[in-house]
Structures are given as structure tokens and as C-alpha cells.
Short mmCIF file of C-alpha atoms (C1' of nucleotides) in Angstrom, two decimals:
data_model
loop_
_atom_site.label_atom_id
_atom_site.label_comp_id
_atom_site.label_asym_id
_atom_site.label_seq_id
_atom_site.Cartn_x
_atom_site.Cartn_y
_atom_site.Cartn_z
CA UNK A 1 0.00 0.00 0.00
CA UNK A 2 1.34 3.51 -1.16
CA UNK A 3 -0.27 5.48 1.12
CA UNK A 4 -2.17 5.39 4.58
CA UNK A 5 -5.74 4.65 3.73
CA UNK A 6 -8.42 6.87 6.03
CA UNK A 7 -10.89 4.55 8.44
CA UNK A 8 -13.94 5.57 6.01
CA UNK A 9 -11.91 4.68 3.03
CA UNK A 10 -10.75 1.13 4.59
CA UNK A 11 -14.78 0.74 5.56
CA UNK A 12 -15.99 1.52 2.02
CA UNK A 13 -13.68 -0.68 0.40
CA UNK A 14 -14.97 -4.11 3.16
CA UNK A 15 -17.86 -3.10 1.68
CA UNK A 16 -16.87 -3.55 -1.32
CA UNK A 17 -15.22 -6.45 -1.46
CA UNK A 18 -18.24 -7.98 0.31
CA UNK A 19 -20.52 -6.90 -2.66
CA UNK A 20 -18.27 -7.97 -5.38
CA UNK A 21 -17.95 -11.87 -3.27
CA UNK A 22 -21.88 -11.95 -4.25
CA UNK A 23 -21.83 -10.51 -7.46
CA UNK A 24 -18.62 -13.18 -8.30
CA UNK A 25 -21.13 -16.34 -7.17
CA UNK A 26 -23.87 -14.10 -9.17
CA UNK A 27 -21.60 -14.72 -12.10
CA UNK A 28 -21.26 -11.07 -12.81
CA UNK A 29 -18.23 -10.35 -14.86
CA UNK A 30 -18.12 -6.67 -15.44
CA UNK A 31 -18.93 -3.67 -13.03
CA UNK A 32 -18.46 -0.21 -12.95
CA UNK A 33 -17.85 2.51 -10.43
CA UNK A 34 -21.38 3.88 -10.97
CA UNK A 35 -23.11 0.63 -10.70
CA UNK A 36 -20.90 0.12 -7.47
CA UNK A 37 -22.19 3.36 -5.95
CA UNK A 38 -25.67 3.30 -6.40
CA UNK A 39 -26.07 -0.74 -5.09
CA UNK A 40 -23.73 0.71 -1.95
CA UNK A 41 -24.87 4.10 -1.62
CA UNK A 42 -21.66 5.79 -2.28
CA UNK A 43 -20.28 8.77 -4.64
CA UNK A 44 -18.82 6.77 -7.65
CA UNK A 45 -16.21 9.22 -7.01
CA UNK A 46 -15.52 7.62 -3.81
CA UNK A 47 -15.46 4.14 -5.33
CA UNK A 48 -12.94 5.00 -7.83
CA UNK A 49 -10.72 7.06 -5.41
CA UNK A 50 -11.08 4.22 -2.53
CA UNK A 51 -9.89 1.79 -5.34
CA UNK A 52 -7.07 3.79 -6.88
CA UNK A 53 -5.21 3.76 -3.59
CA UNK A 54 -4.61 0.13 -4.43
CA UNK A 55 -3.12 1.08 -7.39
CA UNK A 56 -4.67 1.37 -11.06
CA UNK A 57 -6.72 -2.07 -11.77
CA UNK A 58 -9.76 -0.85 -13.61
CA UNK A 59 -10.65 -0.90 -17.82
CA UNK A 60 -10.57 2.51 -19.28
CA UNK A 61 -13.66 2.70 -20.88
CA UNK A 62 -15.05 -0.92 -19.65
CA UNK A 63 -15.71 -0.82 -15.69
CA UNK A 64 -13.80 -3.45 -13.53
CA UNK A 65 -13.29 -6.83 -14.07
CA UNK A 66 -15.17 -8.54 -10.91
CA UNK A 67 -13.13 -11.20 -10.16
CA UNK A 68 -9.43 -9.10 -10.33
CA UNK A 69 -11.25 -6.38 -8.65
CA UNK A 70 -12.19 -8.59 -5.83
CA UNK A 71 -8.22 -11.01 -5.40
CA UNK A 72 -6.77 -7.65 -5.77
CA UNK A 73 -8.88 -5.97 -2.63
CA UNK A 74 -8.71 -9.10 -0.90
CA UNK A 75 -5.03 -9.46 -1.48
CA UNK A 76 -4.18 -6.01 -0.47
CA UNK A 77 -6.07 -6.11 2.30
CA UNK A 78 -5.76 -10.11 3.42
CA UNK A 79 -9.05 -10.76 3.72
CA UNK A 80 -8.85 -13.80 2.51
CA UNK A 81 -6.60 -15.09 5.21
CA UNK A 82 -8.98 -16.89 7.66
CA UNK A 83 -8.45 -15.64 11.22
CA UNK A 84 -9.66 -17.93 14.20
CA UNK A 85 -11.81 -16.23 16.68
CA UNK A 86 -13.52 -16.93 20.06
CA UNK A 87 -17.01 -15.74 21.55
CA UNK A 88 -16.48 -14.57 25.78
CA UNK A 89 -20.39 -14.41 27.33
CA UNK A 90 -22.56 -17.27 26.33
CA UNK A 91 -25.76 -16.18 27.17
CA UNK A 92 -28.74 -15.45 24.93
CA UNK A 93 -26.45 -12.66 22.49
CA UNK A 94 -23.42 -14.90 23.22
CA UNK A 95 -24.82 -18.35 21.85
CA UNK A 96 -26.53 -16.64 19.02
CA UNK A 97 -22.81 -15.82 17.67
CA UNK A 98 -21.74 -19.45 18.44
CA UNK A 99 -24.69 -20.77 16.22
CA UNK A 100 -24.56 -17.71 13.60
CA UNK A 101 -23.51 -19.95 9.89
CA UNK A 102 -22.18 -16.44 8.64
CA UNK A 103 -18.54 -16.34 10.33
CA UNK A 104 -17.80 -19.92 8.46
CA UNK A 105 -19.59 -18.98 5.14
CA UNK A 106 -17.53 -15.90 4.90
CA UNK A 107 -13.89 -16.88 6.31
CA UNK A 108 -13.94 -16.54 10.00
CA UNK A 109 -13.95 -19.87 12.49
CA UNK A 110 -15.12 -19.44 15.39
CA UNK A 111 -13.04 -21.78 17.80
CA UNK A 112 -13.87 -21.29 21.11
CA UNK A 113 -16.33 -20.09 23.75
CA UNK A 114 -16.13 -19.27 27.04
CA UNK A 115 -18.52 -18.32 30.14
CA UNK A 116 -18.02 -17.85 33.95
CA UNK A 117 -21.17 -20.42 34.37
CA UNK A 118 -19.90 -23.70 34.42
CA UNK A 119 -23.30 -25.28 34.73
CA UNK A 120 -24.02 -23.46 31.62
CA UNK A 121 -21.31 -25.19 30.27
CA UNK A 122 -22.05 -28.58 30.88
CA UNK A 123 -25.66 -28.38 29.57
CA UNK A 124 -25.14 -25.85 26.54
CA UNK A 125 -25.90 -27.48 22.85
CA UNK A 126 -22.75 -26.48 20.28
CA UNK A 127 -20.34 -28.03 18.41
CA UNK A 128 -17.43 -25.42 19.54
CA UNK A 129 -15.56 -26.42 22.64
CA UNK A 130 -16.36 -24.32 25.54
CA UNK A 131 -14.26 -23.18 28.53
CA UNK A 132 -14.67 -21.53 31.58
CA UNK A 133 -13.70 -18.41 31.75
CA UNK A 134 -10.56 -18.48 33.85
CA UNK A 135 -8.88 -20.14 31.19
CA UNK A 136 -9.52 -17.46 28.37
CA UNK A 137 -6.02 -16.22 28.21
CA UNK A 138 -4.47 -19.55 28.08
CA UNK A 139 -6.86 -21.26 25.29
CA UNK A 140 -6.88 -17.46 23.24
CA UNK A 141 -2.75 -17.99 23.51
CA UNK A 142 -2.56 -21.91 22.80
CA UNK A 143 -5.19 -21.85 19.94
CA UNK A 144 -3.81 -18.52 18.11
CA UNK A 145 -6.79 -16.53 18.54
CA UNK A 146 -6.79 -13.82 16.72
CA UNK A 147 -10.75 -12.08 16.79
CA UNK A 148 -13.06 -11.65 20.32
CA UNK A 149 -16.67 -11.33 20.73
CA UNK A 150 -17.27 -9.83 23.99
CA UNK A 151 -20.81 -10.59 24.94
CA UNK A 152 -21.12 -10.48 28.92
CA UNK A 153 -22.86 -7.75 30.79
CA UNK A 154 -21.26 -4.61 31.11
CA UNK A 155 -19.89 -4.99 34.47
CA UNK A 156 -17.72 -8.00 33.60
CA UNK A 157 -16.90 -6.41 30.27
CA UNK A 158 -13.61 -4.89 30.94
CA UNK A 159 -11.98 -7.91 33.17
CA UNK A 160 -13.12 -10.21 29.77
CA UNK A 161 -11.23 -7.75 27.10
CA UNK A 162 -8.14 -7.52 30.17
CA UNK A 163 -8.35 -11.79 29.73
CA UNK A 164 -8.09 -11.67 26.10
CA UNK A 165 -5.67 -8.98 25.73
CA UNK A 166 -3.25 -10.97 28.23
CA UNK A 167 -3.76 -13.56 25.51
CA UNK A 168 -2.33 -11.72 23.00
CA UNK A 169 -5.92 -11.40 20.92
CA UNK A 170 -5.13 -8.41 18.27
CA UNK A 171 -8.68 -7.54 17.87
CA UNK A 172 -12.30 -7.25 19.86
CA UNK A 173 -15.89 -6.89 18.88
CA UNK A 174 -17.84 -5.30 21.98
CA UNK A 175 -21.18 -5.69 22.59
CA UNK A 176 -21.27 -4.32 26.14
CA UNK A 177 -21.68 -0.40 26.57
CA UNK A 178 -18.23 -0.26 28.33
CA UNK A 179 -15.65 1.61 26.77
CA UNK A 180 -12.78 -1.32 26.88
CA UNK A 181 -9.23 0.72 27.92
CA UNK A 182 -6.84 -0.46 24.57
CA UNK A 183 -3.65 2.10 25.88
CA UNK A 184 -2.02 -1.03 23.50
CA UNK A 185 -2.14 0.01 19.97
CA UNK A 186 -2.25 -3.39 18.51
CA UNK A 187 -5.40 -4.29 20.01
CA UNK A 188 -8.48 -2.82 17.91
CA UNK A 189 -11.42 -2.42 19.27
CA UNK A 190 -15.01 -2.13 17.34
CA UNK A 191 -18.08 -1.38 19.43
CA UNK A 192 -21.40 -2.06 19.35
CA UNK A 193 -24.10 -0.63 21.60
CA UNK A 194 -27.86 -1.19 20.76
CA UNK A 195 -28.89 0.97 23.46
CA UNK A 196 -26.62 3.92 21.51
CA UNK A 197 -28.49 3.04 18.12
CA UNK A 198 -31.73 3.44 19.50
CA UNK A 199 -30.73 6.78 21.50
CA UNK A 200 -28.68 8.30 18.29
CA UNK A 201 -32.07 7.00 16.17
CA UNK A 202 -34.51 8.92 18.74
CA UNK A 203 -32.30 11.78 18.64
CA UNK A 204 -32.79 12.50 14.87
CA UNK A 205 -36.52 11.62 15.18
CA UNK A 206 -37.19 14.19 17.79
CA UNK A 207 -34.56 16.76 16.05
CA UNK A 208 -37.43 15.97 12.76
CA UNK A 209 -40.01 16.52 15.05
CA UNK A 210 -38.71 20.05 15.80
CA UNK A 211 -38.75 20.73 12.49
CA UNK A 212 -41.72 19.56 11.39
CA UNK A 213 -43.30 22.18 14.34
CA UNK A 214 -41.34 24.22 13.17
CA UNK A 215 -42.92 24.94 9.64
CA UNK B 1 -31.23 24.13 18.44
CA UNK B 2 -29.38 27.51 17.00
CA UNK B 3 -27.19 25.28 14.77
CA UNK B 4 -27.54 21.94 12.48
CA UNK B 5 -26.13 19.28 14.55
CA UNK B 6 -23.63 17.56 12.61
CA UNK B 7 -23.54 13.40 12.96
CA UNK B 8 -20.76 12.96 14.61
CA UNK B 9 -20.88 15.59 17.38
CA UNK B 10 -24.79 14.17 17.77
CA UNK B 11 -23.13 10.91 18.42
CA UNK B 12 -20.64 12.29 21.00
CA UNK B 13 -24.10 13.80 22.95
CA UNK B 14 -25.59 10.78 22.99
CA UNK B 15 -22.72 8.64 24.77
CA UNK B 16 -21.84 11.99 27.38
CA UNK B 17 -25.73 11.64 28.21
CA UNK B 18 -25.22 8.00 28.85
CA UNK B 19 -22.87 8.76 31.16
CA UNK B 20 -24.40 11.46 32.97
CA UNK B 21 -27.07 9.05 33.58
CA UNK B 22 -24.79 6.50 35.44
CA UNK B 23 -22.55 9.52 37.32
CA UNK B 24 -25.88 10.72 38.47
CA UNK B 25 -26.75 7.12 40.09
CA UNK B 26 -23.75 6.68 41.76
CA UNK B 27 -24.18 10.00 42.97
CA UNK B 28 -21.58 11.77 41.54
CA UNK B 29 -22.41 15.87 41.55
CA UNK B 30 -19.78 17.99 39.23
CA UNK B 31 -17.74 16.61 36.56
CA UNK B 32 -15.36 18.61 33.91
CA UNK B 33 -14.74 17.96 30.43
CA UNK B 34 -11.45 16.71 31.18
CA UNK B 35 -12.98 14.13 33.32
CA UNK B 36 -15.59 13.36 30.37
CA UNK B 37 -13.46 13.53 28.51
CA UNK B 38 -11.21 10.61 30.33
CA UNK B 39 -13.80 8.37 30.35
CA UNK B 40 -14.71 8.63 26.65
CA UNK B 41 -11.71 8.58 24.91
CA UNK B 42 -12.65 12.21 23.67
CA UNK B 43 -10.84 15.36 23.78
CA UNK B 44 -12.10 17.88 26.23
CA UNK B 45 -12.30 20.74 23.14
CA UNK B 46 -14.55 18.62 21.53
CA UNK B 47 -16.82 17.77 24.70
CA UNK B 48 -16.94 21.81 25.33
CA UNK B 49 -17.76 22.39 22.15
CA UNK B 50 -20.55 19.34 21.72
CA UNK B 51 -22.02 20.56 24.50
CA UNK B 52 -22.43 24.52 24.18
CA UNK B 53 -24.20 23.46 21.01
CA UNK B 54 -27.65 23.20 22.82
CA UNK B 55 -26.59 26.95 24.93
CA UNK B 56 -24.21 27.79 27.94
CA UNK B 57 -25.24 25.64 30.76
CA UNK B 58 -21.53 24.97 32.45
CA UNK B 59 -20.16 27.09 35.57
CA UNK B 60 -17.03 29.42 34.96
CA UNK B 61 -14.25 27.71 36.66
CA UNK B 62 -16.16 24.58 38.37
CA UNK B 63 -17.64 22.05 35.44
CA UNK B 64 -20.92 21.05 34.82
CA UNK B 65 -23.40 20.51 37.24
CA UNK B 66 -24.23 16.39 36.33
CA UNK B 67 -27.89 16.65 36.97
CA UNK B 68 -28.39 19.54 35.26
CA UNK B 69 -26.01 19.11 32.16
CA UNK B 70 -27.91 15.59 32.23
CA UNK B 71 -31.14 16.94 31.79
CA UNK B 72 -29.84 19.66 29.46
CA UNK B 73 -29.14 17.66 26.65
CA UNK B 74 -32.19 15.10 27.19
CA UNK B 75 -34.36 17.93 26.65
CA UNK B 76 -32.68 19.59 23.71
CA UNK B 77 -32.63 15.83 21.99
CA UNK B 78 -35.78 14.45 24.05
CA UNK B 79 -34.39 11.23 25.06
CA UNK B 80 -36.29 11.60 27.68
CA UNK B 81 -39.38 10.50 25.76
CA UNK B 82 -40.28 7.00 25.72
CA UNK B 83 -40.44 5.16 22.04
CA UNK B 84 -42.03 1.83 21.45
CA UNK B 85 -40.26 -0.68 19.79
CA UNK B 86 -40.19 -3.49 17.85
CA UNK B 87 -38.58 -6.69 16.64
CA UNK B 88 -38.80 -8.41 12.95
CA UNK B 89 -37.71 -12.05 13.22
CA UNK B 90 -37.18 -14.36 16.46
CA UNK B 91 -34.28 -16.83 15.45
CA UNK B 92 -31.67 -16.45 17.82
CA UNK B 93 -30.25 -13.04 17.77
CA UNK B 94 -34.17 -11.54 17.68
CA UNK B 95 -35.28 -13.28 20.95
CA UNK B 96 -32.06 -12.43 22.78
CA UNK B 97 -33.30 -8.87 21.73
CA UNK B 98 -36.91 -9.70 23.11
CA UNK B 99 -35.12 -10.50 26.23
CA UNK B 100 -32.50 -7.80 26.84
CA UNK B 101 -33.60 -6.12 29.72
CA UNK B 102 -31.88 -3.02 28.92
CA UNK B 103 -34.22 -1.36 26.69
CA UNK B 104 -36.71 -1.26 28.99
CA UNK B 105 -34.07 0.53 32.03
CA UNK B 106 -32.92 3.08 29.31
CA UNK B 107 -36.60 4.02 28.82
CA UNK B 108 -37.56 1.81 25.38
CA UNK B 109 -40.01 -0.48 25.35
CA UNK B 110 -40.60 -3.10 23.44
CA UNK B 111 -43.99 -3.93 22.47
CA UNK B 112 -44.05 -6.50 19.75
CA UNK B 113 -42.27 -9.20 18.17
CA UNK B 114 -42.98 -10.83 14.50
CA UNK B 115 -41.99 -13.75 12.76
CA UNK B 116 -43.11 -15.40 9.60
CA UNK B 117 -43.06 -19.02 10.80
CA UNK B 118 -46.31 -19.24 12.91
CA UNK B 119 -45.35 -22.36 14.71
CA UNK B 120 -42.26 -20.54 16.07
CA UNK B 121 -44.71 -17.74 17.11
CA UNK B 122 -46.73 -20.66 19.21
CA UNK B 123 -43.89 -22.19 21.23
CA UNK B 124 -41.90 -19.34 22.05
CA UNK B 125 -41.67 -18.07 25.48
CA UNK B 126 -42.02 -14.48 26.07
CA UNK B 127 -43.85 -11.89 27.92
CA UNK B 128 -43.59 -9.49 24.87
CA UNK B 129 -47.11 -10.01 21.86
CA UNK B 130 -45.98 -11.83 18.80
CA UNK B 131 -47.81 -11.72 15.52
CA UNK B 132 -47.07 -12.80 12.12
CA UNK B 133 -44.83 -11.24 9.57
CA UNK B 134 -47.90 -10.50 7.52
CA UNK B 135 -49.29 -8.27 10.22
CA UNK B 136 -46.59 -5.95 10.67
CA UNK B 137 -47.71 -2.73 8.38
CA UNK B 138 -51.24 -3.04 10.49
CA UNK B 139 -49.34 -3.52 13.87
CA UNK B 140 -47.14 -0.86 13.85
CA UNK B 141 -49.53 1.84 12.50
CA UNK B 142 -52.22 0.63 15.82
CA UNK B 143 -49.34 -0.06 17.97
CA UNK B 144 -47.93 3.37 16.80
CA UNK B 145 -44.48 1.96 16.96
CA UNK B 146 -41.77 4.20 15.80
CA UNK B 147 -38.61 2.09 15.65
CA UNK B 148 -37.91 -1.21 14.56
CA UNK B 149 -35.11 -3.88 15.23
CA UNK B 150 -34.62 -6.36 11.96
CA UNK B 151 -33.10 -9.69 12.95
CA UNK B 152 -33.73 -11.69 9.47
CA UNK B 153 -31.94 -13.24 6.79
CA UNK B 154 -30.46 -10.77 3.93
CA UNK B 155 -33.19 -12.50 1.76
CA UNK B 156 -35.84 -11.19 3.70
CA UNK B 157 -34.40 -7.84 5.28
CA UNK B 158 -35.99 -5.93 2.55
CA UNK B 159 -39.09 -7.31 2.58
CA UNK B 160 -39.21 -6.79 6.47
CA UNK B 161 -38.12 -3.23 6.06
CA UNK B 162 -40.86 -2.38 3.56
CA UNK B 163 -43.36 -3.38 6.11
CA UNK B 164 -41.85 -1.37 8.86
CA UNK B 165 -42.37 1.57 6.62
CA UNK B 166 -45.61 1.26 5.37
CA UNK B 167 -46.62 0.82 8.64
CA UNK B 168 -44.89 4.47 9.57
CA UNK B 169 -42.10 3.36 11.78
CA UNK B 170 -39.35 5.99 11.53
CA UNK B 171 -36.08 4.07 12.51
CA UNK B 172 -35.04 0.98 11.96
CA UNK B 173 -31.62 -1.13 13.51
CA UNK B 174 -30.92 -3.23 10.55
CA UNK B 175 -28.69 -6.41 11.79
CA UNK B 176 -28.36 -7.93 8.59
CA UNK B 177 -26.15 -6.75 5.99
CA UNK B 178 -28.52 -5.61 3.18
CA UNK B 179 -28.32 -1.82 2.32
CA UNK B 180 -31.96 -0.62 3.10
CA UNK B 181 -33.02 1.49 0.53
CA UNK B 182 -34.67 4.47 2.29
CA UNK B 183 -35.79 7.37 -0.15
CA UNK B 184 -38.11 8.59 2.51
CA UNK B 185 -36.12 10.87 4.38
CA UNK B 186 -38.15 10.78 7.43
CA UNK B 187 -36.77 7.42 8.23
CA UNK B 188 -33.70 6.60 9.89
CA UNK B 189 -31.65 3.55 9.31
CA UNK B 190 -28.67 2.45 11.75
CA UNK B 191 -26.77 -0.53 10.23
CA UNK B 192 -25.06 -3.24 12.54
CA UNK B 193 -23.14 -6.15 10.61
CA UNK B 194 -20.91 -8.11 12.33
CA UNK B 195 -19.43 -9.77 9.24
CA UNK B 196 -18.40 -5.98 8.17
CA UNK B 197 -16.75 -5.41 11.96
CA UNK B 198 -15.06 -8.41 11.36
CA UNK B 199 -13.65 -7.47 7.60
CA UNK B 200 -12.79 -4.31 9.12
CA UNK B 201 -10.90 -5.71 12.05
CA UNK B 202 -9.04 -8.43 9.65
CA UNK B 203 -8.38 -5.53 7.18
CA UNK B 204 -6.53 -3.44 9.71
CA UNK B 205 -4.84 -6.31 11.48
CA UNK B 206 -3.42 -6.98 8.03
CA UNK B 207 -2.22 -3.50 7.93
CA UNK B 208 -0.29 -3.86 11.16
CA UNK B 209 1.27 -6.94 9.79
CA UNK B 210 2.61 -5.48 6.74
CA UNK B 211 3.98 -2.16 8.78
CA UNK B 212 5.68 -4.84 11.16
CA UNK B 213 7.04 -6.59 8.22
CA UNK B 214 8.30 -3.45 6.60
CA UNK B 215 10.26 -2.79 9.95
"C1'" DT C 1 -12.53 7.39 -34.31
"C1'" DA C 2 -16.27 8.02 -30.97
"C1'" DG C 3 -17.99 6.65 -26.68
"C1'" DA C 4 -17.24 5.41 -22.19
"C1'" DT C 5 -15.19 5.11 -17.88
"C1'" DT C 6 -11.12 5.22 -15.22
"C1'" DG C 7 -7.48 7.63 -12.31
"C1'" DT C 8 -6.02 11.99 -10.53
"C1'" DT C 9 -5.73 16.75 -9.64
"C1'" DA C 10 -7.91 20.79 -7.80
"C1'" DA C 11 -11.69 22.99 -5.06
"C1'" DT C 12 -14.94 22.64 -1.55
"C1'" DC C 13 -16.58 21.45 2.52
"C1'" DG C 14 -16.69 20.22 7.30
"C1'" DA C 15 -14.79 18.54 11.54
"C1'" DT C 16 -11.16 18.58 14.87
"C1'" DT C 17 -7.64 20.80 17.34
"C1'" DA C 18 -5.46 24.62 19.39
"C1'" DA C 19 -5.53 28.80 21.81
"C1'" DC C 20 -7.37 32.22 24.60
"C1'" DA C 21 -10.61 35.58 26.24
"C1'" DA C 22 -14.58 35.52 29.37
"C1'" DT C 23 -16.10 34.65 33.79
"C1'" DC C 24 -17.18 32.36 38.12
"C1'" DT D 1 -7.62 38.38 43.75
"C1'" DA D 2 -5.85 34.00 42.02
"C1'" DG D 3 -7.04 29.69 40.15
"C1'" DA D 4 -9.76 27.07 37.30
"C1'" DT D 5 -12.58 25.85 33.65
"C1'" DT D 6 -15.92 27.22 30.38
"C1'" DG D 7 -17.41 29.01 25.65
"C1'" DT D 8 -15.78 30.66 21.30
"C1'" DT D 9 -12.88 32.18 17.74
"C1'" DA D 10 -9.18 31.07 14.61
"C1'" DA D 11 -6.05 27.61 12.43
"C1'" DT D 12 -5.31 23.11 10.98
"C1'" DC D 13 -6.34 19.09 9.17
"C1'" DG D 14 -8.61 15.68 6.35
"C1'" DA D 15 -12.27 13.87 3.62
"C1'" DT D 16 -15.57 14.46 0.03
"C1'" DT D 17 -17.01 16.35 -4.20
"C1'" DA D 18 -16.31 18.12 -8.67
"C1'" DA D 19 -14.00 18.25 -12.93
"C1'" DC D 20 -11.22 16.59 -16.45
"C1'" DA D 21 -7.28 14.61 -18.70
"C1'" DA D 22 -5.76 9.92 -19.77
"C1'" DT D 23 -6.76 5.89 -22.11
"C1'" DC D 24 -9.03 1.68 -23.67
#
DNA sequence: TAGATTGTTAATCGATTAACAATC
DNA sequence: TAGATTGTTAATCGATTAACAATC
């Protein structure tokens, strides 16, 4: 990569590459940077800037080739390298992600999951071996685990990410509300918060609201 | 509101008012926006700023009095006022969301779920009305819910959405990866995909790699 | 060649950061 | 008053949009 790509550039072009994975099984062949934008809702300015920091790819004249577009993404990026991840919480939200048939269909194994219960353990259905949670740094260092789904209330949320940091994991996917410390910079974090979707969504409803009374 | 709140500082609002909440449970009476700062992972500049958005409301020299900074921006965004909910689909990941008990302590309730299997609908166990998939236009408009949690299958989030609308609901969480088309600009969309947190964690994890390779 | 679409440069826009005057 | 912290203005930074030259 020439150049540092920007977080909403790197975002865009996941998207991307996820829409071009269909469109490959689809057996689309051809696409162009207009037709990429409007399924996407981007600028097709943005989509040819986003992929010209990979370096020139595209037909002049005759769009992008779907498959090249999508091994040259993926190859810049890695995303085709599978990365072994673990779920920490396995209550209703927690279980749901142990079940969830996406993480295999699109790369991701999910190896491991863990829970402070360990009645829960003994009578939960799964075909991933379960652990208690104690022994999340060892299993996250012995098995290589790269991703972590933190789904445990908020209050144990920050001694979970502290266990799988320990490990060594290299990046987290919070569900809690908790703001999980990452002072190391090699950790990345991604949250998400229902609760702050529905108060950012009733936000802009009642800022409409004012508006509407306002005419 | 003197000025047009832009997304990102709305966002910031939302989390400080989160947080005001909990300070003003445990009691806590003042805080700065160095302190809020801290705890966010924000930059005080940009909490002072955020916040003299909605008006002057801090103390010269001795922060923000929690209560009333709390109830400051909760009036000025009304998120204060109580919203019924629903949910669109009851596999796994929607009946751990008919079962989070934290909608209803940060003031949301849900009122409804739907499903379009009607045997799931019989054996389910919940305290929350489930109806049909068919029924959700006719629901929400008697119901008058105004937002809406999706839990389906990308083959069906569209469909589900489309409902939602007809029926008038005005945001929508949308859990499965399908762009929501949304002409109608009274309705607000807030998209949560996993998969896409995932890509976006591998993607930058890659990036570290290659820096650390380059070294 | 003519038509089409890319890749890139330049212009606009907006948000963040820095700095400091205002004020308790 | 002295110390502290807000609210606001100005400066910086970065991303998006627009426009067009390059090229198949």
C-alpha cells in the first residue's frame, strides 16, 4: 500500500469487497464505479478514489473486471486469510454468535467459547468447545486466537477484554456499553451498543419533530 | 437548536448523556470535560464544544453541574421521551433482543415481536405479543411503533423493512447486511453487521502486519 | 474514431484541534 | 484576587465532491 488509507476509506472498500464476493457467485463479470455506488450508496467518485489507492486495476472505458477487482482488494487487504476467533459471554447474544452460519460462510472460524457459568457449560448445545472463563487467556494464547466477541454484561466487560488482551488477541468486537481501555495500539477495538443506536435514532426523530413544528 | 447538529458531534451527545445518567446514580455531583473527557476517549475541546451546542449551561471555573447538564441535553434531543419498539424475526439473535432487559431501564419499550413461521410464534416463550410477519404494516400503525429492530436473513431484510415503513415506523436497527433502501427521508436507518466489523478488524490487522514486516 | 469510464488533480466542505478571552 | 474551567474564535487538518485529462 502507497499510502495510509483513512478509516472511512478502509470501511468503504470491506464493503466492497463484500458486494463484489456476491456478485462473483452471481456470475457477474463486469462492473463499474457507478453501478458500485448506487447498489452501496456511495459517490462513484468515492469508489474509484477508494480503489485507486490500491493502485490502477480498472478498464478505461469498460468498468472493472469482478473477479481481479475482488483477489486484488482481498489481497491487499488479506481478507482472505482466515483468522480464528472466540465468543467470551454465552448467554442469549453470546450463543446466538456461536450458532450464527455467517462467520464460516464468509472466512472466519469461530473456535472457542467461554462463560463464567460452568453449569451453563455442561448443559449448553454447540459443536465449539467451551471453557470456563478463567482459562480465556491460556486457550486465546494456545489456539492462536486472533478475533473476540465480547458478549457479557457490562460490568464483567472490561476484566473479559483484560483476559483476552493478556492472551495476545489483536482484535475485539464489543457488545457491552463499556468503553474497553486499549492504551495497546495493537489491540483494535469495534463497538457495538444497541442501546446507543436506539438513543442516536430517537435523537434524529425528535430533532425531525422540531422541524416539522417548526414549519 | 441555533445550529444543524452535525452526525458525529450528535453521536458524542448521545454517549456523554449515557454517562451522565450513570454519574448521576452513583451519585456523583460535578464533573469537567477533562474528566468526560477521560472516560470517553474524547478530547475535552470537543466535549466543550458538543455541549455549548444546545446553549451555555456549564459554571465558569467549576464544570458542569451532572444533573443539570444531564437533563440539558435530554431535553434539547428528548431522550427523555419513551419510544415503542419493535422486533422483525425471532431466530436467535431476535429473541435475545426480546429478552434484553436493557431497553426497557434506558426508557424503550418493546412492544411486539414478528416472525413469519407461525409455529415458532406458538412455542416461544415471552412476555412481549408476537404476531405474524404478515401483520406488521397493520401492527405498527395501531401499535404506533416508531422504531424497529430487523433480525432476518439478507433474503428477507428488505421485505421486512418495507413493512416497517408502510406501517410508519421511523427508525429501523438493521442487523443484517442488506443496504436498506430508504428514499423517505423521514426514516432513519442504523446498520449493525458483524461480518463488516469483522472485515474491518481483519483488514486493519493486516495492515499492522505489513507495517511490522516493513520494519 | 467516438464513446465510455477510469485515475487523478484541484476545489470545496466540514470537523477537529489549538488557543485564549470571558467569567465564576 | 488567584485559580480554574468554560465558551468561542481562529487555524489546521482531512475527507468528500467536482471536474477533467488519460486511455481503452
Amino acid at each position: 500500500m502507497k499510502k495510509e488509507l483513512s478509516t472511512p476509506s478502509l470501511s468503504r472498500l470491506c464493503a466492497i469487497y463484500e458486494l463484489l464476493v456476491d456478485f462473483e457467485k452471481k456470475g457477474i463479470k463486469r462492473v463499474s464505479s457507478t453501478e458500485l455506488g448506487k447498489t452501496l450508496a456511495f459517490g462513484s467518485h468515492n469508489i474509484r478514489k477508494d480503489i485507486s489507492y490500491l493502485g490502477e486495476i480498472g478498464s478505461y472505458g469498460a468498468g472493472y473486471d469482478v473477479g481481479k477487482l475482488r483477489r486484488h482488494i482481498g489481497n491487499a487487504l488479506c481478507l482472505t486469510k482466515k483468522r480464528p476467533a472466540c465468543v467470551v459471554g454465552l448467554g442469549r447474544l453470546g450463543s446466538a454468535m456461536l450458532a450464527y452460519k455467517g462467520f464460516e460462510e464468509k472466512g472466519y472460524s469461530i473456535i472457542a467459547g467461554f462463560d463464567s457459568d460452568i453449569n451453563l457449560l455442561d448443559i449448553i448445545k454447540t459443536t465449539v468447545p467451551v471453557y470456563p472463563a478463567h482459562e480465556i487467556t491460556e486457550i486465546v494464547r494456545i489456539k492462536k486466537i486472533e478475533l473476540g466477541i465480547i458478549a457479557v454484561p457490562a460490568s464483567a466487560a472490561k476484566d473479559a477484554a483484560h483476559k483476552l488482551i493478556l492472551g495476545g488477541i489483536r482484535g475485539i468486537v464489543n457488545f457491552s456499553p463499556e468503553v474497553i481501555p486499549c492504551d495497546d495500539k495493537s489491540v483494535h477495538v469495534a463497538n457495538i451498543d444497541i442501546i446507543k443506536e436506539f438513543t442516536m435514532l430517537s435523537a434524529l426523530l425528535s430533532i425531525d419533530e422540531q422541524k416539522n413544528m417548526a414549519l
